[in-house]
Amino acid sequence: MIRFEDLVDKVRSYSPDADLELLRRAYVFSAREHKGQVRHSGEPYLVHPLEVANLLVDMRLDAVAVAAGLLHDVVEDTLTSIERVAELFGPEVAHVVEGVTKLSSIPFSSKEAQQAENFRRMFLAMVDDIRVILVKLADRLHNMRTLGHVPDEKRERIARETLDIYAPIANRLGMSKVKNELEELSFKALEPRAYEELRDKVDQRRRATQGLIEELRGTILAKLTEAQVPVVSIDGRIKRLYSIYLKLHRQRIDLDQVYDLVALRVVTTSVKDCYAVLGIVHQTWQPVPERIKDFIAMPRPNGYQSLHTSVISDRGLPFEIQIRTEEMHRVAEEGIAAHWKYKEGRTGAQRDEQYFKWLRQLLEWQQDVRDPHEFINSLKIELYPEEIYCFTPGGELKELPRDATIVDFAYAVHTDVGHRCVGGRVNGKMAPLRHPLKNGDIVEVLTQAGHKPSRDWLSYVKTSRARNKIRHFIQLEEKTRSVELGRKLFDKEARRFDVNPKSIPAEAWQKVSSESGMQKVDDLLAAVGWGKMTARLLLGKLVPAEDLQERPPDTGIFATVRKVLRPRTGEDKIRVKGADDLLVFRAKCCNPIKGEKIVGYITRGKGVSVHSASCRNVTNLMYDPERRIDVEWDTGDDPSAPYTVRLSIQVEDRRGMLAAISSQVSAINTNIRTMEATTSQEQGFIEMTVEIQDVKHLDKVIRAVKGLPGVLNVERHAGGSAEERAS
């Protein structure tokens, strides 16, 4: 356990004028408030804020940030209010603590809504003061280091959130040390068996190549000394486990085919010397074509600068060399924390443009996104690093994610250009809208007056800006059509009761609109147009019952379908919350199974399409939050027919794997419908269809197969493209 006196000594070493009394008061207050509380490990809770503060001290942050680290949990986990923190420690400390504190006291409709609002508030606070996210990252890093003591279900949730959100945030801020450790710890928690197996293989390679790394290091040091190029350090390393894991699965290759498994990092004194080192390296070893990257001339969005090149050693081993200056190395390791200084009279509002440009754009694009599912999905897309740089014909640079398309580029230029784009020229050649762009491409967007965005674009755009602009445009178009259809249906229903729609007073419309939680009268008509409300029901709310001369059967959009297509007896039922008579069907693209988290999507005239929450089509289909509807599995005791689920299994190519897998699956009373196997590059790929009863049964099958020696990975087979298209 770190001692408070050790923190004080560290702070004094890099900031002699720091307010150490502030830190002492924060420590004493935190110790008193957390007294008697213990962590899952059984140790006193005070250990956590001390360790968080120690991480912030290692980042060389100011006393305000360190004090906030000591106090970051007192508002959430004790009876202390944020006003009390401000009174005792000042508005700056209180502002950072408030930005870090979770919003657990605020009621939300779902955990996703709470998570979305947490992140939204955190990003807003982060723009105002970068110390908010630095404290939050330190908090998350220590929690990940002690994750082994947390219950399994909570451990997986925390690790997944860390991998999806916090590690990419650290990367966006250029903090590679924090990002790398968060990724490794998440990988270990989420895939413990794969982690251990890969670590053993990499350790074997490390022992085998250690001598070679020293030999390569000695060779390049001798060459640079001979050329009188100053050298600060030359270090060798093995690629990180999580990066190796991603590459193996993305490219379906073996460990021997990873070119940058071994790497040398050369740190020199100036930019001129970096390029001199690159020339000497290429004179010494054969460079690998198309593996040279100049991040000095074109830094990554997070500020990272370095030269990368892959070469082949005299023994035929491919390895990577990274070349940078001391300042570049410091920024590469620590990112924004490397040069974020708090001087007298300067606060967190003094922003560094390169780190905050992406965040301010993200908040700008998301300001109208109220649906929590959409916000989280867009956030994950935007947090991943931008890898390619393309140019307009006029030479203007546009930073885009890897595999971004002409549509993404068009929206990066201007919203109107995106809406009207019909194609493009890439490096002078015609290309379709979905054409993936590459680094250095010169892109000319072709537009056509009157052209409108297509919903199909959502299936291949990569940027949240393009996705949100397309969704917004389609929502307006769809709502206009829904209002028109709803008005026609309502007028038709009113005429059946001899009611003149124009005679219904505006006050009645406004009252029903408010009671239904809608802002405008058009929202009511749109609900009728989509089938979320029947015309008969709306008429009954607007006109007193005594004024209606007859009570005809329901004539809403789903009425005919309801009578003809009732669920058959014995089938698993899915219920729409708050409505028992809507037609509901499982989407064929993902075929959700009982017990799995599901979402409903209203289709015009077909009923409610139900998807698995993890279905890859959900993001594209749910472009309009108005069409999302809450659904749930019927908890009745009726037995359900088995579901067929297709599994993709990656195995080592060795004798007896098929027999071992089929025997293991049969041993847990699971029927195998089909089984196909292929081999490629010393690996086998098995497609297996099994019959299962519910999601727990499926998890049991996957765990059983994963536990077999030689099985590398097991995944539920992704569905095809969605069959439902909103008409």
PDB file of C-alpha atoms in Angstrom, residues 33 61 68 128 156 169 184 194 220 260 293 310 318 351 367 382 387 411 430 465 553 589 666-667 676 683 704 712:
ATOM      1  CA  GLU A  33     -15.251   9.371   5.169  1.00  0.00           C
ATOM      2  CA  LEU A  61      -0.196  16.371 -12.384  1.00  0.00           C
ATOM      3  CA  ALA A  68      -9.452  15.104  -6.658  1.00  0.00           C
ATOM      4  CA  ASP A 128     -13.956  22.085 -19.610  1.00  0.00           C
ATOM      5  CA  GLU A 156     -16.946  -8.979 -17.533  1.00  0.00           C
ATOM      6  CA  ILE A 169     -10.114   7.450 -24.788  1.00  0.00           C
ATOM      7  CA  GLU A 184      -4.028  -6.135 -21.654  1.00  0.00           C
ATOM      8  CA  ALA A 194      -6.860 -17.325 -24.953  1.00  0.00           C
ATOM      9  CA  ILE A 220      22.275  -0.748 -35.435  1.00  0.00           C
ATOM     10  CA  ASP A 260       6.063  -6.743 -36.290  1.00  0.00           C
ATOM     11  CA  LYS A 293       5.015   5.046 -42.213  1.00  0.00           C
ATOM     12  CA  SER A 310       9.691  -3.042 -41.308  1.00  0.00           C
ATOM     13  CA  PRO A 318      11.021  -9.619 -40.223  1.00  0.00           C
ATOM     14  CA  ARG A 351      -7.043  23.678 -24.161  1.00  0.00           C
ATOM     15  CA  GLN A 367     -25.942  17.145 -29.210  1.00  0.00           C
ATOM     16  CA  GLU A 382     -15.730   7.729 -32.957  1.00  0.00           C
ATOM     17  CA  GLU A 387      -5.757   5.916 -39.474  1.00  0.00           C
ATOM     18  CA  TYR A 411     -19.757  14.543 -45.219  1.00  0.00           C
ATOM     19  CA  MET A 430     -14.237   6.865 -61.040  1.00  0.00           C
ATOM     20  CA  ARG A 465     -20.678  12.445 -38.462  1.00  0.00           C
ATOM     21  CA  PRO A 553     -63.554  -3.212 -34.814  1.00  0.00           C
ATOM     22  CA  CYS A 589     -30.843 -11.959 -39.579  1.00  0.00           C
ATOM     23  CA  SER A 666     -23.235 -34.643 -27.389  1.00  0.00           C
ATOM     24  CA  ALA A 667     -22.086 -35.172 -23.799  1.00  0.00           C
ATOM     25  CA  GLU A 676     -18.622 -28.727 -41.954  1.00  0.00           C
ATOM     26  CA  GLN A 683      -5.648 -23.962 -38.906  1.00  0.00           C
ATOM     27  CA  ALA A 704     -17.687 -26.725 -23.384  1.00  0.00           C
ATOM     28  CA  LEU A 712      -8.678 -21.378 -30.564  1.00  0.00           C
TER      29      LEU A 712
END
